[in-house]
Each structure stands twice: as C-alpha cells, then as structure tokens.
Coordinates of C-alpha atoms in Angstrom, one line a residue:
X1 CA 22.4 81.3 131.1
X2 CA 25.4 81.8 133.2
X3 CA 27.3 84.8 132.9
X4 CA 31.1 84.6 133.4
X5 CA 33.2 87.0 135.4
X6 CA 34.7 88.6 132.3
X7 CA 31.1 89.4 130.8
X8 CA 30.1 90.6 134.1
X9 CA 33.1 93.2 134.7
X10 CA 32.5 94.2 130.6
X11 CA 28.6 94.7 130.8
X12 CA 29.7 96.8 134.2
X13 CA 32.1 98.9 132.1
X14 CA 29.5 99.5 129.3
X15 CA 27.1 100.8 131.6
X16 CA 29.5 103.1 133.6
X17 CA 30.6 104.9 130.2
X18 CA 27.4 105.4 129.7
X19 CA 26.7 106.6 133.4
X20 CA 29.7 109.1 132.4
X21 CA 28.6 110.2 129.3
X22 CA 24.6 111.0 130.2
X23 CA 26.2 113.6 133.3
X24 CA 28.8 114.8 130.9
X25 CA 25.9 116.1 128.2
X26 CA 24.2 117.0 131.0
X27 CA 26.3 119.5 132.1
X28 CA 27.5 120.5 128.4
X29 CA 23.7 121.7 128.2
X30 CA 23.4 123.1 131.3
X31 CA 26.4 125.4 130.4
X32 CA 24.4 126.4 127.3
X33 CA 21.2 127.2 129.2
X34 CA 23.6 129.5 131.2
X35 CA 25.1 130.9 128.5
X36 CA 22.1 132.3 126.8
X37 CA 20.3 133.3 130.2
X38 CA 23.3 135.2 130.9
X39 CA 23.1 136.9 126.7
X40 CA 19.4 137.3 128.2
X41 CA 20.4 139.5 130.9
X42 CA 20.3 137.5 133.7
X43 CA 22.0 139.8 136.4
X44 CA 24.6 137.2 137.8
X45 CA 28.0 139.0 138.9
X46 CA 31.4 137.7 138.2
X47 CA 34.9 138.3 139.7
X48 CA 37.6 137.2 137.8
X49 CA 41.3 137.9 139.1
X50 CA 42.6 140.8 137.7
X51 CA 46.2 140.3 136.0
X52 CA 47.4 142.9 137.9
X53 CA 46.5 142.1 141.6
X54 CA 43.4 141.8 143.2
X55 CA 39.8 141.6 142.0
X56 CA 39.0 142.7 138.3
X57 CA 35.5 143.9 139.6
X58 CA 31.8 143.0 139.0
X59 CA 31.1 143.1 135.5
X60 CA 27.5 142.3 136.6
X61 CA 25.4 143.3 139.5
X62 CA 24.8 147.5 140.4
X63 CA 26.8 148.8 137.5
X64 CA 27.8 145.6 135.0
X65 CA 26.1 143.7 132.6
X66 CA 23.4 145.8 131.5
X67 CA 23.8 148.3 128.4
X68 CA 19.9 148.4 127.3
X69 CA 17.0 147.2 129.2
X70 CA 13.5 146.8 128.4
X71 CA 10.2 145.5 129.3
X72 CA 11.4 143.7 132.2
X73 CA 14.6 142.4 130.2
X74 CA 18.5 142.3 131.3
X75 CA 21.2 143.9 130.0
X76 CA 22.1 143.5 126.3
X77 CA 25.3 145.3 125.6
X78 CA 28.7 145.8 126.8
X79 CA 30.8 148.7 125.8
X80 CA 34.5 147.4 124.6
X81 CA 37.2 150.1 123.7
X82 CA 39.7 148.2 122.5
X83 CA 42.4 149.9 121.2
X84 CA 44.5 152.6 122.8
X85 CA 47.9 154.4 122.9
X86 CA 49.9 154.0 126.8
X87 CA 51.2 157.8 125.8
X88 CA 48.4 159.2 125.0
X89 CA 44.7 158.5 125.3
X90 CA 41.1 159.4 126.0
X91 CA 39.9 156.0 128.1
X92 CA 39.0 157.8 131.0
X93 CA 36.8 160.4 128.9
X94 CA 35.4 158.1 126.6
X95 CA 34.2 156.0 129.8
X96 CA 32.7 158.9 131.2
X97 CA 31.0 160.0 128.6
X98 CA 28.9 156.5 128.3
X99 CA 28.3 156.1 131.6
X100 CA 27.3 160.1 132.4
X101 CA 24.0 159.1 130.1
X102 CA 23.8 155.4 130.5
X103 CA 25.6 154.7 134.5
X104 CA 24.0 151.0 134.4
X105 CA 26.2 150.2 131.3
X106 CA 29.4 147.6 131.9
X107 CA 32.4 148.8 130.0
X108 CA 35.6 147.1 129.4
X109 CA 38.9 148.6 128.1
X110 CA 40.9 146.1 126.7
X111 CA 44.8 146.0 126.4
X112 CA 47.0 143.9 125.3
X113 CA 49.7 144.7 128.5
X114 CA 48.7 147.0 131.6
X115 CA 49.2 150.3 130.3
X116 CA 51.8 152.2 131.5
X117 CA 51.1 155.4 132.7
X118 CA 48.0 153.4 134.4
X119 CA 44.9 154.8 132.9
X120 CA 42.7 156.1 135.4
X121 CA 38.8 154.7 134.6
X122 CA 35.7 156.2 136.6
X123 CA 33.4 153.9 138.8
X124 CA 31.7 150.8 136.4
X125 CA 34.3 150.7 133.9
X126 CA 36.6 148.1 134.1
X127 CA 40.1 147.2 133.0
X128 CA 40.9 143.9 131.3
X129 CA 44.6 142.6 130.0
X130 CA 44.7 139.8 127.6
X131 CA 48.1 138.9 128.3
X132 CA 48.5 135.8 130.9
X133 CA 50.1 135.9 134.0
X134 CA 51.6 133.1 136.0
X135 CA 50.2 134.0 139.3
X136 CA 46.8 134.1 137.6
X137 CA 43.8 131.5 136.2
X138 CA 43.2 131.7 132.6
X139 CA 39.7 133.6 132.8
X140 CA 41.2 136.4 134.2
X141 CA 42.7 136.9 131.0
X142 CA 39.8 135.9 128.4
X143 CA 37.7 138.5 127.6
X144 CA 34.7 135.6 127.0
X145 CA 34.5 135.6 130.7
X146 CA 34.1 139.2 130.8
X147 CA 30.7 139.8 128.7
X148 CA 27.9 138.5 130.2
X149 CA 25.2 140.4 127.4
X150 CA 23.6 139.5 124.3
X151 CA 25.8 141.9 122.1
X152 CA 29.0 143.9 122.3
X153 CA 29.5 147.4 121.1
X154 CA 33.2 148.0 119.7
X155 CA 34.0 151.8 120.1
X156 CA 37.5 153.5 119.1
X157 CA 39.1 156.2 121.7
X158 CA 37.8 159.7 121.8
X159 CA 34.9 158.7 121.0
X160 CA 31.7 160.3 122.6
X161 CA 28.1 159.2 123.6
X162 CA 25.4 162.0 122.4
X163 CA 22.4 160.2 121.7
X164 CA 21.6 157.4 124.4
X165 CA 19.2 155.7 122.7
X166 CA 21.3 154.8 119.9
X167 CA 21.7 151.2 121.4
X168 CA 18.1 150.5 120.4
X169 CA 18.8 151.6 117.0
X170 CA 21.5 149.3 116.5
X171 CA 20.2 146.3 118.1
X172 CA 16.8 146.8 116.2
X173 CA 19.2 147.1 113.2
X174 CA 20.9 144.1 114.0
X175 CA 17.7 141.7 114.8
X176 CA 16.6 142.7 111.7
X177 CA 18.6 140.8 109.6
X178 CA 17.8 137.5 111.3
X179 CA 19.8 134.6 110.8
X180 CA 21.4 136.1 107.5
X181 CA 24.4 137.0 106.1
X182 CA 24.7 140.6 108.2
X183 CA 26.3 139.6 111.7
X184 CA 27.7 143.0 112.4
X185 CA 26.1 146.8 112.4
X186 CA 28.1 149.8 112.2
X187 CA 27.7 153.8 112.3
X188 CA 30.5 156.0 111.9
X189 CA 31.8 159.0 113.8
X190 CA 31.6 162.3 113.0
X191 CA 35.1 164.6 112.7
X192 CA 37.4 162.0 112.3
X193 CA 38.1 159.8 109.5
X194 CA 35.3 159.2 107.2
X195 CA 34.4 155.7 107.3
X196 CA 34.4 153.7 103.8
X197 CA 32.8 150.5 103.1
X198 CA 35.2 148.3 101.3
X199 CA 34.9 144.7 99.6
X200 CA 37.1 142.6 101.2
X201 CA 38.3 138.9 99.5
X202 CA 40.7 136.8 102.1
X203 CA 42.3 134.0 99.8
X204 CA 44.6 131.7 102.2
X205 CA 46.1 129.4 99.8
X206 CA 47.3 132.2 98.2
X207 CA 48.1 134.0 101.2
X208 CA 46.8 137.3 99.9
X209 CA 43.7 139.8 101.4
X210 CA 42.3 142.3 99.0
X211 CA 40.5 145.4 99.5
X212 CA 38.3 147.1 97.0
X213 CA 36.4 149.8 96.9
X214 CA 32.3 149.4 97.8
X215 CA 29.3 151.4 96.8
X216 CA 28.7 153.6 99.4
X217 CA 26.6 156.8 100.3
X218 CA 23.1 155.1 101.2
X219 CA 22.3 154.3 104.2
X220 CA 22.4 150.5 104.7
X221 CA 25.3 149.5 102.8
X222 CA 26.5 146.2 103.0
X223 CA 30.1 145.4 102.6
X224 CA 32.5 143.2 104.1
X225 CA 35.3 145.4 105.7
X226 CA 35.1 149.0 107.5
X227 CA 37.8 151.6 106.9
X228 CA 38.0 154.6 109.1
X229 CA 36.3 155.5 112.2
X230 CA 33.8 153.7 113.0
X231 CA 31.4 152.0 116.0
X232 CA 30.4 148.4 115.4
X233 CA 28.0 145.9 116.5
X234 CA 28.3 142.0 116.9
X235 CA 26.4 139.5 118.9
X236 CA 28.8 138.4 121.7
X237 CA 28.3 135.2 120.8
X238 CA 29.6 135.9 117.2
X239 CA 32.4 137.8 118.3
X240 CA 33.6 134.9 120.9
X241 CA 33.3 132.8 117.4
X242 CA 35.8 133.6 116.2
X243 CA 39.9 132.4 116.3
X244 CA 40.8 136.0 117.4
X245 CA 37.8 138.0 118.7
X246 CA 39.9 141.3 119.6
X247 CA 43.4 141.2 117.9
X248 CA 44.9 144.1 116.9
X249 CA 44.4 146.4 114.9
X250 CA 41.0 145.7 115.5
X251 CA 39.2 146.1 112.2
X252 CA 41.8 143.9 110.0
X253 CA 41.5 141.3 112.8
X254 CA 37.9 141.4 112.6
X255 CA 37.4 141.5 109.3
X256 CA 39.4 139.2 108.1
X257 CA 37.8 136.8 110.3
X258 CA 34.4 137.6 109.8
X259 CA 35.0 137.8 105.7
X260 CA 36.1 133.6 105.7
X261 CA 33.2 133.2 107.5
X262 CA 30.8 134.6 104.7
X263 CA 29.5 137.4 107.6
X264 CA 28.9 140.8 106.3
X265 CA 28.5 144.5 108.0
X266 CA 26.2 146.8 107.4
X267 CA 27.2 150.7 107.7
X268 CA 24.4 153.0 108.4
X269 CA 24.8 156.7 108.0
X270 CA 22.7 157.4 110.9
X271 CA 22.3 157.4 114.5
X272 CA 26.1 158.7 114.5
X273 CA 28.7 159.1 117.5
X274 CA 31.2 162.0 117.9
X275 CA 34.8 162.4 118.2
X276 CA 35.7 165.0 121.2
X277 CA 39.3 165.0 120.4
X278 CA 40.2 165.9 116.6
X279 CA 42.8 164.9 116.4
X280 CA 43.4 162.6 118.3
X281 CA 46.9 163.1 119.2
X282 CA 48.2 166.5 120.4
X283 CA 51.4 166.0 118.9
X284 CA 52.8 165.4 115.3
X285 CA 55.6 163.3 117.3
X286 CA 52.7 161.3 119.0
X287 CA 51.0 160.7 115.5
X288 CA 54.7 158.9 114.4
X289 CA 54.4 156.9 117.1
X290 CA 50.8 155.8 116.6
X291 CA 51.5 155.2 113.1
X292 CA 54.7 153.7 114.0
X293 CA 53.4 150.8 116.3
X294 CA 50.3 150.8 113.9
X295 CA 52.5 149.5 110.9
X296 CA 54.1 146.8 113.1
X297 CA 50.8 145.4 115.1
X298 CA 49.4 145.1 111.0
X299 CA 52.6 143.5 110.1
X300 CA 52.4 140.9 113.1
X301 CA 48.7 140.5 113.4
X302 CA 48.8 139.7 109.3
X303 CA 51.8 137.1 109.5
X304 CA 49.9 135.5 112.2
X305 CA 46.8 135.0 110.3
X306 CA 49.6 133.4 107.4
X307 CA 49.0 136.6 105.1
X308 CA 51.9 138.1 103.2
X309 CA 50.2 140.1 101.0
X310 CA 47.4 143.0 101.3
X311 CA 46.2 144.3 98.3
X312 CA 44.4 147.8 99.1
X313 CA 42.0 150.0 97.4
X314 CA 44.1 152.6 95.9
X315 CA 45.9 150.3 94.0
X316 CA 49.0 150.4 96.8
X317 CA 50.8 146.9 98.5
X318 CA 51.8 146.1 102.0
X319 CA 54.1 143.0 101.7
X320 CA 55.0 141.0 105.1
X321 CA 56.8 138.1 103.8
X322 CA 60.1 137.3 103.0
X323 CA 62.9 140.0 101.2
X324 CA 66.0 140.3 100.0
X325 CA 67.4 140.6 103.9
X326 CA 65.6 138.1 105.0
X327 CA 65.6 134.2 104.5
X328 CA 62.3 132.7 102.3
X329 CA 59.4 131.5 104.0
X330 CA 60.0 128.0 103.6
X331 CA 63.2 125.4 104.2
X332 CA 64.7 122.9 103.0
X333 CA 62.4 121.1 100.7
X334 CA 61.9 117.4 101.3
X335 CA 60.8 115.1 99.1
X336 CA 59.9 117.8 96.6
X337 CA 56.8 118.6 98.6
X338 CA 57.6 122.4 100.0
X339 CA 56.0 122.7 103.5
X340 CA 53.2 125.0 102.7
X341 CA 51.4 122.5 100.5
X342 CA 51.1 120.3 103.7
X343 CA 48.8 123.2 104.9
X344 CA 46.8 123.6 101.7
X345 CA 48.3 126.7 100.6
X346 CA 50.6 128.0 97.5
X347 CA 54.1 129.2 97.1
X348 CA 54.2 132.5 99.0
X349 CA 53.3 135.6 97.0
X350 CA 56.7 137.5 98.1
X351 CA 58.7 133.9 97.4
X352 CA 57.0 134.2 93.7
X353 CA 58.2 137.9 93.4
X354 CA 61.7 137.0 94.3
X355 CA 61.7 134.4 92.0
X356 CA 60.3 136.3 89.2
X357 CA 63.2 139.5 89.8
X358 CA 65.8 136.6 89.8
X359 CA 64.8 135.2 86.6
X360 CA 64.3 138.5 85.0
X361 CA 67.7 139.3 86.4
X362 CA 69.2 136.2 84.9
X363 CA 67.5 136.1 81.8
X364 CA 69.0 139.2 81.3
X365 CA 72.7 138.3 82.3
X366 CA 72.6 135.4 79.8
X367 CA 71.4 137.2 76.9
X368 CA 73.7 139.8 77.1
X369 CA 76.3 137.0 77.3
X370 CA 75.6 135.2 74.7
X371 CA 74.6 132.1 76.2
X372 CA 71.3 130.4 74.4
X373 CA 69.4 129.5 77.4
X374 CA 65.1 127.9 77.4
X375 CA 62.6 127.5 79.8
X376 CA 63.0 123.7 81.0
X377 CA 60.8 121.6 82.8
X378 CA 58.2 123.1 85.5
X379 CA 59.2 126.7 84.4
X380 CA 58.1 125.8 80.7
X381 CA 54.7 124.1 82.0
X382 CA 54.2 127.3 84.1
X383 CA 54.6 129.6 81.3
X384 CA 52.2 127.1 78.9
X385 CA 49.4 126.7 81.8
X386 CA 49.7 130.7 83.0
X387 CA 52.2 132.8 81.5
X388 CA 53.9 132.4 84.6
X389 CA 55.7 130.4 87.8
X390 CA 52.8 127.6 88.3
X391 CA 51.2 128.8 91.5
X392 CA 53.1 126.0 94.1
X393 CA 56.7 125.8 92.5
X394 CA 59.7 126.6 94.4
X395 CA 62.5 127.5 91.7
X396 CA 63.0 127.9 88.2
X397 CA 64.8 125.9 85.6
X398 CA 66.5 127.0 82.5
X399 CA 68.2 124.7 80.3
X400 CA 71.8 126.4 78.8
X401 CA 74.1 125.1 75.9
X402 CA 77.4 124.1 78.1
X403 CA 79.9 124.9 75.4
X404 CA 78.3 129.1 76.2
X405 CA 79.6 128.9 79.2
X406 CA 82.5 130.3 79.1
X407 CA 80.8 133.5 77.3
X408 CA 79.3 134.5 80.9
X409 CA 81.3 135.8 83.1
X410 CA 79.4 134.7 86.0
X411 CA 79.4 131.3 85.4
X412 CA 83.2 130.7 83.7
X413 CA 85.0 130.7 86.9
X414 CA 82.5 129.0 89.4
X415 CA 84.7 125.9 89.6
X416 CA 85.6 126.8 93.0
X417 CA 83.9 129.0 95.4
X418 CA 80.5 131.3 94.7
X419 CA 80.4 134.6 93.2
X420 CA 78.3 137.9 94.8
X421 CA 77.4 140.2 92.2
X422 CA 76.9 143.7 92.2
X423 CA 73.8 143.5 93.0
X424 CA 73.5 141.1 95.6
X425 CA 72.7 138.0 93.8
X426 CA 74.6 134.6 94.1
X427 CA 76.0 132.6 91.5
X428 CA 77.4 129.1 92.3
X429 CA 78.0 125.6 91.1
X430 CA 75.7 123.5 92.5
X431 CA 76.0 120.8 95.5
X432 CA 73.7 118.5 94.0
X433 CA 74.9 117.8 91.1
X434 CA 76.9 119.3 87.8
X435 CA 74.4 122.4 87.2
X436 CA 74.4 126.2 88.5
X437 CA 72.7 128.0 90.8
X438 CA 72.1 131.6 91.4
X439 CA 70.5 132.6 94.8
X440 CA 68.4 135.7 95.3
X441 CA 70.6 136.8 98.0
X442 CA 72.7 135.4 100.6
X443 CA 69.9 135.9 103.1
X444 CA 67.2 134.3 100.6
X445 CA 68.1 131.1 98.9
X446 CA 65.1 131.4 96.0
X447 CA 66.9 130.5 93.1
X448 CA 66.8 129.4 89.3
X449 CA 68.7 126.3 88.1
X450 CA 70.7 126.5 85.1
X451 CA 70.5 123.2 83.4
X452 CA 74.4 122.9 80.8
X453 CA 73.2 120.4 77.9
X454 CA 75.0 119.7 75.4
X455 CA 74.4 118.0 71.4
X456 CA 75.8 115.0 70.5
X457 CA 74.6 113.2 67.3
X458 CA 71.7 115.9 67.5
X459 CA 70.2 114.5 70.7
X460 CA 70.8 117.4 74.3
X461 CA 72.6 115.5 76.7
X462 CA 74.2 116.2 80.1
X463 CA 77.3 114.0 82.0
X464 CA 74.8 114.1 85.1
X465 CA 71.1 112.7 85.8
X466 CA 69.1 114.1 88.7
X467 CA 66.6 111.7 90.2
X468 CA 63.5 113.7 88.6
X469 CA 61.6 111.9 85.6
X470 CA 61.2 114.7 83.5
X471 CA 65.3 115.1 83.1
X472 CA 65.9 113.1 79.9
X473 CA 67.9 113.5 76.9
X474 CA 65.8 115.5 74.0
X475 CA 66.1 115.9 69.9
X476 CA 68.3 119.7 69.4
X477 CA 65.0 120.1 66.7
X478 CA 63.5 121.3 69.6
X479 CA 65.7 124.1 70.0
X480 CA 65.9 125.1 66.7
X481 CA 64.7 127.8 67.1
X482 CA 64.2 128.7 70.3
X483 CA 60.7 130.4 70.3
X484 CA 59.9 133.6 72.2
X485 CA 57.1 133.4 74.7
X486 CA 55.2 135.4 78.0
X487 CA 56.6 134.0 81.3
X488 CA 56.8 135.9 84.9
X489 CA 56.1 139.0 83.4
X490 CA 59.1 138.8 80.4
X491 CA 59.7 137.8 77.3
X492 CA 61.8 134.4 77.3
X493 CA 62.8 131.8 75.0
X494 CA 61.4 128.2 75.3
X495 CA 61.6 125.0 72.6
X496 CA 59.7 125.5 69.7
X497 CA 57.1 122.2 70.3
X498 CA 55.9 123.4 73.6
X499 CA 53.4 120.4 73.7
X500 CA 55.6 117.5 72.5
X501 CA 58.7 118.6 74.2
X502 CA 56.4 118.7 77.9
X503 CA 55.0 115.1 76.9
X504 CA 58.1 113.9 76.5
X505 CA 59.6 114.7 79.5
X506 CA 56.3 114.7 81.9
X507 CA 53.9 112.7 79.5
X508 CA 50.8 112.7 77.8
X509 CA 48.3 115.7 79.0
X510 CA 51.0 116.9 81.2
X511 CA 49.3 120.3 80.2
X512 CA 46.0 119.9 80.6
X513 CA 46.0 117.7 84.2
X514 CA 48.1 119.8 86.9
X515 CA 49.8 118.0 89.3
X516 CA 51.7 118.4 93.0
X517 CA 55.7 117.5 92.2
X518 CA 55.2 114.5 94.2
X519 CA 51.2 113.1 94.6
X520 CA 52.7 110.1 96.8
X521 CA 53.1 112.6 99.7
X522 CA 50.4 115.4 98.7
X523 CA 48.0 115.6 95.5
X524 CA 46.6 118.7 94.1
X525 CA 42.5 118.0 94.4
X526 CA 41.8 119.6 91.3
X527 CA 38.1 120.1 92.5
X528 CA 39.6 123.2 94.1
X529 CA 40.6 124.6 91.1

C-alpha cells in the first residue's frame, strides 16, 4: 500500500506528540521522586536569591534542612515564625532559642515586606519575603522553595524551645493519625493566651465563617480552628496544598483553608512550649498598634478569601462588606442575574442587612403615613419560603395604593429631583419607569421599589409595565385585607391569598420549586439545597 506524502507528514506528527509527551511525564515524575526524597531528608542545599540582594542562604547542607533526625534519616522539620511586628519583636531570640538546643534545625522567618528596623537573625536562620521583586526570580519569593523537610512547625514570636525532643512527640502524634481526617497537631504555650479549640463552619455561598465553641480540656481534642497561642504541625506537603499556605493572620488563613478541606487539628495539652516575653509588647501604645494592623490584615485577608461575615464564639460580629459609606458589593445588575450568582454564591450577608434596615425603615415611614402598602412579588415569595429576603435577591418590592401618595411626605413631591432624609436614606422617582425608589444611602444604592397600583372596576392596575412576567394586573380581593405576616425580621402586610396571588403572577408551584430570576443565564441546582 502506498502511503501518500500527507499520511506520511501526519503519522510523523502523531509519533512526535507522543515522543513529547512520554519525556514530559517523565520529568513530571522525576520531580515527584525529588520532591519526596527531599520531604525524606535528602541533604540537597538550595540558594534562592534573596529579595533583598544577594544570596538568601542554604536552607540545606551544615545548618538547613534538618529539624529531627533518626536512624540514619534526614531532616524532617523546618521551623517557620511567621508573623511578627517591624517595631517590636523577639525573632532574633526566638531563633536562638531553637537553634541553642537543636543548631542543625533550618529556620525561616517569614515577612510579608523586609522589615524595617532589619531584624538581626543568628547563624542558620534565615529570612524570607513573600513580596516579589522585579530584579528577582519567582522562587526567591515562594516559600515552597524554601522547605525542603517532611513537615513544618508554625511557631508565634516570643516563643521559647525548653524541651528538644518535643519534635518527636509531635511527629509521632501526627503519623499517628494516618491518612485521616487530622492533618495538623498543635500544643499550646504556656503564659500567654490560653489556646481554645473552636468548631469552625466556612460557608462560601453565603459568604459567612462561624466559630463555635469546642469541648475542650482532654488531651487530644479534635477541632477545626485554634484560638490563642499556639505551636502547630502540618506536613509541608499539606501546607504547600493549599491556595494561601502562610497568609496573615496566620491561624484565620489556615484554618479557613484547612476547614473546606474537611482537615481537622488536634490540640494536645502536653509536650508544651513557653512564652519568654509576657507580654509581648512592652508598651500599651505598641499593643494599639498590634491590635491596630491586626484588625486590618483580618479585614483584608477575609475579603480576599470573599468572606464578609465572621460569626464568633461569644456571640459577637466582625462585618467586612459593604456599609452605609460605602457602595454595595455588587453593580449594575444585568439581565437580572446579580454577579455573585455567576460564582455560585448568595446575595452578600451585609447587602441582606442593608436591605432589611431599609425596608424596616420604609415600612415604617408608610405606615405612619397612611399609605396601605404589601409585600409584592419576590419580597412576598421570600417572606412565604423563609420569613425573609430569599437568600440571592437584590431589592425589595412593595406594592402602594397610588391615590396615598400624596399622604407621604416623602414621596408627594418627587416629581423632580430626589429627596435625602434625615437619616441618610434616598427617596426618588425612578429612571426606569413610573415607580419609586429609596436608596440606602447615597454611597449604597440597595434599595426597595415601591410599586403605585391603583383599582379600577376592582382589578389593581398601573399606567406602566416593566418587562418582568410576574407584573400583571390583580383582583383588589386580594387586598382586602391586607394580612399581617413575619418578613426580614418585622411585621408587614402582604395579600391575604399568599398562594394564589404568587401563582398568579409567577405560576403554579412558584412556592414550592425555587428558582434563579433568570434560569436562561444561571439556574439554581436545587440539589444544593
């Protein structure tokens, strides 16, 4: 059989992508062999540029790389301080005291900028800054290149090394567990804060994290989140797992993490490590400042991770979301589809605060106008399904009697222009169309629709249609009476056939079958329920 040119030059092509791809697995596995050699202990030195000019240092060889050795075995652990204060630290100490008692162990302080007064380390600790630099390659600034041992010990400053075998403890700890759900071992130190072992439940589409409190006391607990002062264990290869392996602070970044992973720590109450500076800042001023930067590092690492709400064990809030300053998390929405359901996620918990003070606030406006007002469309199946703004909606919607109007002064003279009220909110005639609008704030442009209707031949009509199915004309029976009922943590006034009223305007089993505003561009999977 001949073979024509074209079949020759193809069969050629096959069989050089399949050249390429047999050396390019072959390397892939000869980079894992390294890898876990090196977690082995294999003494191979590295020297990565430092950001700061000149040579980082050995992390291997006479003083890196090894933190426990055995039987013949390499080193195992590498000491990481991570997080420290420029004006005021214990590095150098802290250093020292490891290395006094164990001088083959590699230890790395970690920063996120060179520090500034420079801290001044003794001989086999080394300095590593995770910000990049221009002049530099990118492994000079990735701490993975860095830790060449089986497992990384995470120690806090001031900390203090009294019982040098306490590695073996840990790592026996740690092996222990196997291949389970315990990836990280921690013991706590004495004369600072006590360490508590908390629950921890990281729910992104709702872009909450919530702390409870654990059972704790026994040696072994297993948790999911440290608070306090504490040392920790992690394989490296765990720890280089994950998105952000040393963010700061250090134990939301980690636990966080770990948590969506389904990893858990274990805190035991013994071996222990001591604290030789209590406290640790000499100052109440330096204290301010810790707690100062503290706050905003939390605030940044959490809006990072898309968390806008932390939920903590004494019952207290930290919000980092939107306010009444600031604009609301989301823009313009398109198509009805907000942004954040693109990414599988919720309406904002701070967006569904603001919206539930500006319907309490206008709510309250109207009835002490006089204007008869109901819950209309989404609001109405939010308050059926959960008492409540459904989970992913954007605004609220109340339907008003147009000839009450003119009973509220907010709304009489909107013809032209907006009003600001007293207290900050914004009350306007809509661009869209012949309804009103009243904004959170000028900043934030949350907002509830008010819908005018008015009766004619006892059916609720408007002069003006919107685009959205569910805005129809309705029989007044509906509204008489207006029934009373839960919604966003009030009492408001809805039609008096929940059920038929929703079918007509959405359809039959509106209630029961949730539904994204617009399934063409994204549908809810109710699997996920």
């Amino acid at each position: 059989m001949r073979i024509s040119l074209c079949q020759g030059l193809l069969t050629g092509a096959i069989i050089l992508n399949l050249l390429i791809l047999y050396f390019v697995s072959r390397a892939q596995q000869q980079m894992m062999e390294k890898r876990k050699e090196l977690g082995r202990g294999s003494r191979r030195a590295v020297q990565p540029a430092s950001p700061f000019g000149g040579a980082l240092g050995v992390i291997g060889g006479e003083h890196g790389g090894m933190a426990v050795e055995g039987h013949g075995r390499g080193p195992r652990v590498t000491v990481i301080l991570r997080e420290f204060e420029n004006f005021e630290n214990y590095v150098g100490d802290v250093a020292n005291s490891f290395l006094r008692q164990r001088p083959e162990l590699p230890f790395l302080a970690v920063t996120d900028t060179f520090p500034y007064p420079p801290v001044v380390l003794p001989e086999g600790a080394r300095l590593l800054v995770l910000s990049p630099s221009p002049d530099q390659p990118p492994q000079a600034h990735r701490p993975e290149f860095h830790v060449q041992t089986e497992f990384v010990l995470l120690v806090p400053d001031g900390v203090e090394l009294e019982q040098p075998r306490v590695f073996e403890r840990l790592i026996k700890e740690l092996e222990g567990e196997g291949g389970g759900p315990v990836r990280l071992v921690a013991v706590p130190v004495l004369a600072r804060s006590a360490v508590q072992c908390l629950h921890l439940r990281v729910n992104l589409k709702e872009w909450t994290a919530t702390y409870s409190s654990a059972v704790s006391g026994s040696s072994g607990s297993v948790c999911t989140a440290l608070q306090g002062d504490a040392v920790v264990l992690i394989r490296t290869e765990d720890l280089f797992n994950l998105s952000v392996p040393l963010g700061h602070p250090l134990f939301p970044a980690l636990f966080v993490q770990t948590t969506l992973r389904g990893w858990k720590v274990k805190l035991l109450e013994s071996p222990y490590f001591s604290a030789n500076r209590r406290p640790l800042f000499s100052s109440a001023h330096n204290q301010w400042k810790a707690d100062t930067r503290l706050k905003e590092a939390t605030g940044k690492l959490m809006r990072s991770f898309g968390l806008k709400r932390l939920l903590l064990p004494e019952g207290k809030e930290q919000w980092f979301g939107c306010t009444k300053e600031t604009p609301r998390c989301f823009g313009t929405v398109q198509d009805d589809t907000p942004d954040y359901l693109y990414l599988d996620r919720w309406t904002p918990p701070c967006c569904l605060r603001a919206l539930r003070e500006t319907t309490k606030y206008v709510i309250n406006v109207l009835e002490s106008s006089g204007v008869r007002y109901w819950l209309e469309g989404g609001s109405l199946l939010g308050a059926v399904r959960h008492q409540d703004i459904i989970p992913w909606d954007y605004d609220v919607d109340l339907g008003i009697y147009l000839e009450d109007v003119p009973n509220c002064d907010h709304l009489k003279n909107l013809d032209s222009g907006s009003l600001v009220d007293a207290n900050g909110y914004v009350w306007e005639r809509a661009v869209e169309g012949d309804f009103y609008r009243v904004q959170y704030s000028e900043a934030n442009h949350l907002h509830v629709d008010l819908w005018p209707f008015y009766s004619r031949n006892s059916v609720m009509t408007k002069d003006t249609w919107t685009q959205h199915k569910q805005d129809v004309e309705f029989p007044e029976h509906f509204l008489q009476p207006l029934m009373p009922m839960p919604f966003a943590g009030i009492t408001a006034y809805g039609p008096n056939n929940q059920r038929a009223f929703l079918e007509l305007k959405f359809g039959e089993g509106v209630i029961e079958n949730p539904q994204y505003p617009n399934p063409v561009k994204k549908r809810l999977d109710r699997s996920k329920l």
